[in-house]
Short mmCIF file of C-alpha atoms in Angstrom, two decimals:
data_model
loop_
_atom_site.label_atom_id
_atom_site.label_comp_id
_atom_site.label_asym_id
_atom_site.label_seq_id
_atom_site.Cartn_x
_atom_site.Cartn_y
_atom_site.Cartn_z
CA GLY A 276 115.86 119.44 85.11
CA LYS A 277 113.70 122.17 83.59
CA LEU A 278 111.44 122.13 86.66
CA VAL A 279 114.43 122.51 89.00
CA GLY A 280 115.76 125.34 86.85
CA LEU A 281 112.38 127.06 86.91
CA MET A 282 112.23 126.80 90.70
CA ARG A 283 115.71 128.34 90.98
CA VAL A 284 114.68 131.25 88.76
CA LEU A 285 111.56 131.80 90.87
CA ASP A 286 113.66 131.65 94.04
CA ASN A 287 116.09 134.26 92.72
CA LEU A 288 113.26 136.55 91.66
CA ALA A 289 111.39 136.06 94.91
CA LYS A 290 114.44 136.85 97.07
CA ARG A 291 114.34 140.38 95.71
CA ASN A 292 110.82 140.70 97.09
CA PRO A 293 110.56 139.57 100.75
CA LYS A 294 106.77 139.16 100.64
CA LEU A 295 106.89 137.08 97.45
CA TYR A 296 109.73 134.99 98.87
CA ALA A 297 107.78 134.29 102.07
CA LEU A 298 104.72 133.29 100.02
CA LEU A 299 106.72 130.98 97.76
CA THR A 300 108.43 129.38 100.77
CA LYS A 301 105.06 128.78 102.41
CA VAL A 302 103.65 127.14 99.29
CA LYS A 303 106.73 124.90 98.97
CA ASP A 304 106.39 123.83 102.62
CA ILE A 305 102.71 122.98 102.17
CA VAL A 306 103.43 120.91 99.05
CA ARG A 307 106.39 119.13 100.66
CA HIS A 308 104.46 118.13 103.79
CA ASN A 309 101.49 116.93 101.74
CA MET A 310 103.40 115.54 98.75
CA ARG A 311 101.65 112.17 98.61
CA GLN A 312 98.15 113.63 98.82
CA TYR A 313 98.88 116.32 96.22
CA ALA A 314 100.53 113.73 93.97
CA MET A 315 97.39 111.58 94.03
CA LEU A 316 95.18 114.61 93.41
CA PHE A 317 97.37 115.59 90.47
CA ALA A 318 97.19 111.99 89.19
CA LEU A 319 93.38 112.10 89.44
CA VAL A 320 93.23 115.29 87.37
CA VAL A 321 95.64 113.91 84.75
CA ILE A 322 93.77 110.60 84.45
CA MET A 323 90.44 112.39 84.25
CA PHE A 324 91.49 114.69 81.42
CA ALA A 325 93.33 111.88 79.62
CA PHE A 326 90.17 109.75 79.49
CA GLN A 327 88.14 112.86 78.60
CA VAL A 328 90.27 113.12 75.45
CA LEU A 329 90.38 109.38 74.77
CA THR A 330 86.59 109.04 75.08
CA ASP A 331 85.93 112.06 72.83
CA GLY A 332 84.41 114.07 75.68
CA VAL A 333 82.00 111.38 76.90
CA LEU A 334 83.63 110.86 80.32
CA LEU A 335 82.78 114.30 81.75
CA LYS A 336 79.33 114.65 80.27
CA PRO A 337 76.92 115.55 83.11
CA ILE A 338 74.86 112.37 82.84
CA ASN A 339 77.98 110.19 82.83
CA VAL A 340 79.44 112.01 85.85
CA SER A 341 76.19 111.39 87.73
CA ARG A 342 76.20 107.69 86.79
CA LEU A 343 79.88 107.37 87.68
CA ILE A 344 79.27 108.71 91.19
CA MET A 345 76.30 106.40 91.77
CA GLN A 346 78.23 103.41 90.40
CA GLN A 347 81.25 104.18 92.58
CA GLY A 348 79.33 105.36 95.66
CA TYR A 349 79.34 102.10 97.59
CA ILE A 350 83.05 101.54 96.85
CA LEU A 351 83.84 104.98 98.30
CA ILE A 352 81.85 104.11 101.44
CA LEU A 353 83.85 100.88 101.76
CA ALA A 354 87.11 102.79 101.27
CA ILE A 355 86.28 105.11 104.19
CA GLY A 356 86.00 102.11 106.50
CA MET A 357 88.95 100.26 104.99
CA VAL A 358 91.34 103.17 105.53
CA PHE A 359 90.77 102.86 109.29
CA CYS A 360 91.69 99.16 109.16
CA ILE A 361 94.85 99.95 107.20
CA LEU A 362 95.78 102.74 109.62
CA THR A 363 95.96 100.23 112.48
CA GLY A 364 99.02 98.60 110.93
CA GLY A 365 98.41 97.77 107.29
CA ASN A 366 95.55 95.42 108.19
CA VAL A 367 92.67 94.82 105.79
CA ASP A 368 89.16 93.36 105.90
CA LEU A 369 88.74 90.49 103.43
CA ALA A 370 85.08 89.96 104.39
CA VAL A 371 83.95 93.24 102.81
CA GLY A 372 82.09 91.74 99.86
CA SER A 373 80.54 88.96 101.93
CA ILE A 374 79.11 91.34 104.57
CA VAL A 375 77.76 93.62 101.83
CA ALA A 376 76.04 90.56 100.32
CA LEU A 377 74.79 89.45 103.74
CA VAL A 378 73.21 92.85 104.44
CA SER A 379 71.54 92.97 101.02
CA ALA A 380 70.25 89.39 101.49
CA SER A 381 68.96 90.17 104.98
CA SER A 382 67.20 93.22 103.54
CA ALA A 383 65.32 90.91 101.20
CA LEU A 384 64.59 88.54 104.09
CA PHE A 385 63.28 91.29 106.37
CA SER A 386 61.31 93.41 103.89
CA VAL A 387 60.09 90.84 101.34
CA THR A 388 59.94 87.44 103.03
CA LEU A 389 58.95 88.59 106.53
CA GLY A 390 57.03 91.67 105.41
CA ILE A 391 58.80 94.09 107.79
CA PRO A 392 58.48 97.79 106.75
CA PRO A 393 61.43 98.88 104.56
CA LEU A 394 62.68 101.57 106.96
CA LEU A 395 62.78 99.11 109.86
CA SER A 396 64.44 96.56 107.57
CA ILE A 397 67.19 99.07 106.82
CA ILE A 398 67.74 99.68 110.54
CA LEU A 399 67.92 95.93 111.14
CA GLY A 400 70.40 95.63 108.26
CA LEU A 401 72.62 98.28 109.85
CA GLY A 402 72.46 96.38 113.14
CA LEU A 403 73.41 93.14 111.38
CA GLY A 404 76.42 94.82 109.79
CA LEU A 405 77.50 96.13 113.19
CA LEU A 406 77.24 92.63 114.66
CA ALA A 407 79.27 91.14 111.80
CA GLY A 408 81.99 93.78 112.23
CA ALA A 409 81.99 93.35 116.02
CA TRP A 410 82.27 89.57 115.58
CA GLN A 411 85.46 89.98 113.56
CA GLY A 412 86.73 92.73 115.85
CA PHE A 413 86.34 90.49 118.90
CA PHE A 414 88.49 87.71 117.43
CA ILE A 415 91.09 90.19 116.17
CA ALA A 416 91.33 92.42 119.25
CA TYR A 417 90.71 90.10 122.19
CA LEU A 418 91.64 86.63 120.92
CA LYS A 419 94.57 87.99 118.87
CA VAL A 420 93.60 86.16 115.70
CA PRO A 421 95.49 87.84 112.81
CA PRO A 422 93.15 90.16 110.87
CA PHE A 423 93.94 88.36 107.63
CA ILE A 424 92.75 85.02 109.06
CA ALA A 425 89.78 86.41 110.99
CA THR A 426 88.40 88.31 108.02
CA LEU A 427 89.13 85.46 105.61
CA ALA A 428 87.05 83.23 107.88
CA GLY A 429 84.38 85.94 107.95
CA GLN A 430 84.42 86.05 104.17
CA LEU A 431 83.55 82.35 104.00
CA ILE A 432 81.02 82.40 106.87
CA PHE A 433 79.05 85.44 105.79
CA ARG A 434 79.03 84.42 102.13
CA GLY A 435 77.62 81.05 103.18
CA ILE A 436 74.89 82.69 105.28
CA ASN A 437 74.03 84.94 102.34
CA ASN A 438 73.59 81.92 100.06
CA ILE A 439 71.45 80.12 102.65
CA ILE A 440 69.13 83.14 102.96
CA LEU A 441 68.69 83.59 99.22
CA ASN A 442 68.88 79.89 98.29
CA GLY A 443 70.45 80.81 94.97
CA LYS A 444 67.63 83.22 94.03
CA THR A 445 67.62 86.92 93.21
CA ILE A 446 64.94 88.86 95.12
CA MET A 447 63.59 92.29 94.17
CA LEU A 448 63.61 94.94 96.91
CA PRO A 449 61.11 97.69 97.90
CA GLN A 450 61.24 101.16 96.34
CA LEU A 451 62.92 102.78 99.37
CA TYR A 452 66.11 100.86 98.65
CA VAL A 453 66.03 101.95 95.01
CA THR A 454 65.57 105.58 96.05
CA ILE A 455 68.58 105.42 98.35
CA GLY A 456 70.77 103.64 95.80
CA SER A 457 69.91 105.52 92.62
CA GLY A 458 67.37 108.25 93.40
CA VAL A 459 67.88 112.04 93.31
CA ILE A 460 66.47 114.76 95.53
CA PRO A 461 63.24 116.39 94.26
CA ASP A 462 63.54 119.76 92.50
CA ILE A 463 61.34 121.80 94.85
CA PHE A 464 62.54 125.15 93.41
CA GLY A 465 62.41 124.15 89.76
CA ASN A 466 59.62 124.17 87.20
CA GLY A 467 60.38 120.91 85.45
CA GLY A 468 63.04 122.38 83.14
CA THR A 469 66.27 120.79 81.99
CA LEU A 470 68.24 122.33 84.90
CA HIS A 471 67.76 120.98 88.45
CA VAL A 472 67.49 124.31 90.30
CA THR A 473 67.46 122.82 93.81
CA THR A 474 70.83 121.18 93.19
CA ILE A 475 72.39 124.51 92.15
CA ILE A 476 70.97 126.26 95.23
CA ILE A 477 72.39 123.52 97.47
CA GLY A 478 75.76 123.83 95.71
CA ILE A 479 75.93 127.62 96.20
CA ALA A 480 74.85 127.29 99.85
CA SER A 481 77.43 124.54 100.44
CA ALA A 482 80.22 126.59 98.85
CA ALA A 483 79.32 129.64 100.94
CA SER A 484 79.14 127.56 104.13
CA PHE A 485 82.49 125.94 103.34
CA PHE A 486 84.18 129.30 102.79
CA ILE A 487 82.70 130.81 105.97
CA MET A 488 83.78 127.79 108.03
CA GLN A 489 87.33 127.97 106.65
CA LEU A 490 87.45 131.69 107.38
CA ALA A 491 86.20 131.19 110.95
CA ASN A 492 88.74 128.40 111.48
CA ARG A 493 91.56 130.65 110.26
CA LYS A 494 90.49 133.48 112.58
CA ARG A 495 90.36 131.05 115.52
CA LYS A 496 93.89 129.85 114.80
CA ILE A 497 95.18 133.42 114.55
CA LYS A 498 93.53 134.26 117.87
CA LEU A 499 95.30 131.29 119.48
CA ASP A 500 98.63 132.34 117.91
CA PHE A 501 98.80 129.26 115.69
CA GLU A 502 100.75 129.41 112.45
CA VAL A 503 98.47 129.90 109.46
CA GLU A 504 98.96 130.18 105.71
CA SER A 505 99.19 133.62 104.17
CA LYS A 506 96.03 135.50 103.28
CA GLN A 507 96.76 135.19 99.57
CA VAL A 508 97.23 131.40 99.72
CA PHE A 509 94.14 131.02 101.89
CA LEU A 510 91.94 133.02 99.51
CA LEU A 511 93.32 131.34 96.40
CA LYS A 512 92.83 127.83 97.77
CA ASN A 513 89.37 128.30 99.27
CA ILE A 514 87.95 130.36 96.42
CA ALA A 515 89.09 127.63 94.03
CA LEU A 516 87.51 124.90 96.20
CA SER A 517 84.26 126.87 96.55
CA ALA A 518 84.14 127.39 92.79
CA PHE A 519 84.67 123.65 92.29
CA ILE A 520 81.74 122.86 94.62
CA ILE A 521 79.45 125.17 92.63
CA LEU A 522 80.69 123.75 89.30
CA PHE A 523 80.14 120.20 90.56
CA ALA A 524 76.58 121.06 91.62
CA TYR A 525 75.92 122.71 88.25
CA TRP A 526 77.20 119.62 86.45
CA LEU A 527 74.85 117.36 88.44
CA ALA A 528 72.02 119.85 87.89
CA ARG A 529 72.48 119.42 84.14
CA ALA A 530 71.98 115.68 84.61
CA ASN A 531 69.17 114.36 86.79
CA GLY A 532 70.01 116.32 89.93
CA LEU A 533 71.77 115.62 93.21
CA PRO A 534 71.74 111.87 94.03
CA TYR A 535 70.99 110.79 97.59
CA VAL A 536 74.22 108.80 97.47
CA VAL A 537 76.21 112.04 97.11
CA LEU A 538 74.52 113.51 100.19
CA LEU A 539 75.29 110.32 102.11
CA LEU A 540 78.93 110.40 100.99
CA ILE A 541 79.34 114.05 101.96
CA VAL A 542 78.00 113.34 105.46
CA LEU A 543 80.28 110.31 105.88
CA ILE A 544 83.35 112.16 104.59
CA LEU A 545 82.73 115.11 106.94
CA VAL A 546 82.07 112.87 109.95
CA TYR A 547 85.07 110.57 109.46
CA THR A 548 87.44 113.39 108.49
CA PHE A 549 86.45 115.10 111.74
CA ILE A 550 87.06 111.85 113.65
CA THR A 551 90.54 111.35 112.18
CA ASN A 552 91.63 114.99 112.50
CA LYS A 553 89.89 116.35 115.58
CA THR A 554 89.16 113.54 118.05
CA VAL A 555 91.12 111.50 120.56
CA ALA A 556 89.79 108.29 119.01
CA GLY A 557 91.23 109.28 115.63
CA ARG A 558 94.64 110.05 117.13
CA HIS A 559 94.60 106.67 118.87
CA VAL A 560 94.06 104.89 115.55
CA TYR A 561 97.05 106.69 114.02
CA ALA A 562 99.16 105.99 117.12
CA LEU A 563 98.28 102.30 117.00
CA GLY A 564 99.38 102.05 113.38
CA GLY A 565 102.50 104.14 113.88
CA ASN A 566 103.93 102.20 116.83
CA PRO A 567 101.69 99.68 118.68
CA LYS A 568 104.08 99.15 121.60
CA ALA A 569 104.58 102.87 122.18
CA ALA A 570 100.81 103.40 121.92
CA GLU A 571 100.15 100.75 124.57
CA LEU A 572 102.83 102.14 126.88
CA SER A 573 101.31 105.61 126.56
CA GLY A 574 98.02 104.32 127.95
CA ILE A 575 96.04 103.71 124.73
CA LYS A 576 93.73 100.70 125.02
CA ILE A 577 94.82 99.12 121.76
CA LYS A 578 92.42 96.17 122.05
CA LYS A 579 89.46 98.51 122.37
CA VAL A 580 90.67 100.63 119.46
CA MET A 581 91.08 97.59 117.20
CA PHE A 582 87.64 96.26 118.19
CA LEU A 583 85.96 99.60 117.47
CA VAL A 584 87.71 99.94 114.10
CA TYR A 585 86.25 96.64 112.86
CA ALA A 586 82.85 97.26 114.45
CA ASN A 587 82.77 100.62 112.67
CA MET A 588 83.76 98.84 109.46
CA GLY A 589 80.70 96.64 109.89
CA ILE A 590 78.38 99.67 110.03
CA LEU A 591 79.90 101.15 106.87
CA LEU A 592 79.65 97.78 105.14
CA ALA A 593 75.95 97.69 106.03
CA ILE A 594 75.44 101.18 104.57
CA ALA A 595 77.29 100.14 101.40
CA GLY A 596 75.22 96.94 101.24
CA ILE A 597 71.96 98.90 101.36
CA VAL A 598 73.19 101.36 98.70
CA PHE A 599 74.41 98.54 96.46
CA ALA A 600 71.16 96.57 96.85
CA GLY A 601 69.22 99.70 95.95
CA ARG A 602 71.46 100.30 92.96
CA LEU A 603 70.71 96.79 91.64
CA ASN A 604 67.10 96.89 92.89
CA SER A 605 67.66 93.35 94.17
CA ALA A 606 69.56 91.04 96.50
CA SER A 607 71.77 88.59 94.62
CA PRO A 608 73.84 85.57 95.71
CA THR A 609 76.89 87.01 93.90
CA ALA A 610 76.57 90.53 95.33
CA GLY A 611 79.80 92.06 96.58
CA ASP A 612 82.22 89.81 94.71
CA GLY A 613 85.64 91.49 94.65
CA PHE A 614 84.55 94.59 96.57
CA GLU A 615 87.31 94.12 99.13
CA LEU A 616 89.93 94.40 96.37
CA ASP A 617 88.46 97.67 95.07
CA ALA A 618 88.27 99.15 98.58
CA ILE A 619 91.84 98.14 99.44
CA ALA A 620 93.14 99.46 96.13
CA ALA A 621 91.34 102.79 96.64
CA CYS A 622 93.04 103.28 100.02
CA PHE A 623 96.56 102.44 98.86
CA ILE A 624 96.26 104.44 95.65
CA GLY A 625 94.96 107.32 97.78
CA GLY A 626 98.11 107.45 99.88
CA ALA A 627 97.57 104.98 102.74
CA SER A 628 100.77 103.28 103.88
CA ALA A 629 101.12 99.52 103.62
CA THR A 630 102.64 99.49 107.12
CA GLY A 631 99.91 101.55 108.78
CA GLY A 632 99.79 104.88 110.55
CA VAL A 633 99.56 106.94 107.35
CA GLY A 634 96.43 107.66 105.34
CA THR A 635 93.41 109.95 105.15
CA VAL A 636 89.72 109.67 104.36
CA ILE A 637 90.08 112.24 101.57
CA GLY A 638 92.98 110.25 100.13
CA ALA A 639 90.85 107.09 100.07
CA ILE A 640 88.09 109.01 98.26
CA ILE A 641 90.62 110.28 95.69
CA GLY A 642 91.90 106.74 95.20
CA GLY A 643 88.34 105.48 94.77
CA PHE A 644 87.66 108.09 92.10
CA ILE A 645 90.88 107.18 90.29
CA MET A 646 89.72 103.55 90.16
CA GLY A 647 86.21 104.57 89.13
CA ILE A 648 87.36 106.89 86.34
CA MET A 649 89.72 104.23 84.97
CA ASN A 650 86.92 101.62 85.01
CA ASN A 651 84.42 103.97 83.42
CA GLY A 652 86.84 105.40 80.88
CA MET A 653 88.12 102.01 79.71
CA SER A 654 84.55 100.69 79.49
CA ILE A 655 83.53 103.64 77.29
CA MET A 656 86.55 102.93 75.09
CA GLY A 657 85.46 99.30 74.77
CA ILE A 658 88.54 97.86 76.47
CA SER A 659 88.14 94.28 77.68
CA THR A 660 87.57 93.65 81.39
CA PHE A 661 90.67 91.44 81.32
CA TRP A 662 92.84 94.39 80.31
CA GLN A 663 91.05 96.57 82.84
CA SER A 664 92.10 94.16 85.60
CA ILE A 665 95.70 94.26 84.42
CA VAL A 666 95.75 98.07 84.40
CA LYS A 667 94.19 98.32 87.87
CA GLY A 668 96.67 95.78 89.22
CA LEU A 669 99.62 97.71 87.81
CA VAL A 670 98.31 100.99 89.27
CA LEU A 671 97.89 99.39 92.71
CA LEU A 672 101.37 97.84 92.54
CA GLY A 673 102.86 101.17 91.52
CA ALA A 674 101.14 103.03 94.37
CA VAL A 675 102.41 100.61 97.04
CA ALA A 676 105.89 100.47 95.46
CA PHE A 677 105.99 104.28 95.54
CA ASP A 678 105.11 104.24 99.25
CA VAL A 679 107.81 101.66 100.07
CA PHE A 680 110.41 103.48 97.97
CA SER A 681 109.58 106.84 99.59
CA LYS A 682 109.97 105.40 103.08
CA SER A 683 113.25 103.64 102.29
CA LYS A 684 114.63 106.87 100.77
CA ALA A 685 113.56 108.83 103.84
CA LYS A 686 115.37 106.37 106.13
CA VAL A 687 118.57 106.65 104.10
CA SER A 688 118.47 110.46 104.16
#
């Protein structure tokens, strides 16, 4: 009630000033059309600061932030792939953990048992992940096996192959895997001090590049007579985001430096955000999830789209498998247990719709961070893993219930 009253007061004040009224209207439109994404971002900030208080400031210490990102890195990679599966109609991949384990086991087979150079072993592992994803995609797209059944079968098959390769043993991996999974970039501009100078320089350069790209994009839209946000909103939003990038880099610089996993995540986020927002293939995925029959009638090759989504998932699973193996410095028979649940939860918490057609890569990343911060925060507080599971389950249930409730309310209105 107080919030509604405040908005009415602002409206009345703004109506006396046409420019202020136009700005306020624009902001309200942006928030309304992106309500779910902003709600999840707000939830992330609230959860982060809540655990910062509950852990007596430990959560956001630079070294803990760096560890949190490296611990959650492979889950975020899985979430990027999973959101594409969910977009096709609420489908999921239950073989996530098994393919991650298979790739890590094959890495041990290639590099340790067979003596293949680590770099070539990584390339072979990526190829194996692609084959595993394509295998599932073939049954789902062309033989019309329901994704739930096809990926459940894949979960059993690939986990079995993993156990055959390792024969119940844990095998240590070469240093290249460790560098990828938990290493940081060298400080070529520093002098061995407590601050990682190279990381700060990269952060400033990234923030400047981001701002310039946003500015160029806005100018291009104006030139094409597209509707754009006001200059004030544009500057406020992008200056804040640029400042956050620099602050994030500074925080990592106070720890060990910029992890390779962060660089990998940034590349993947940029690539897949571009695919979903700017390419025909991305629009086809959304169309397939929104209305499969209409998509097919409009000329979209839905079988090809479904096949490519799961083949792409296989590649991302392979990348996550290599990162996870490097993080553990070994290939283990139990690697990847429960990863599919974390990836699915990250997507739904991040705003993906249970019925498909709605969801973003950024939303999945936000959802992954929410899960990671809750895990890390509760662990610091000494809360039992049993209670952690209960909390995560309730959060996931609430996110999906919110999505269903929002859609039912929209239909009524």
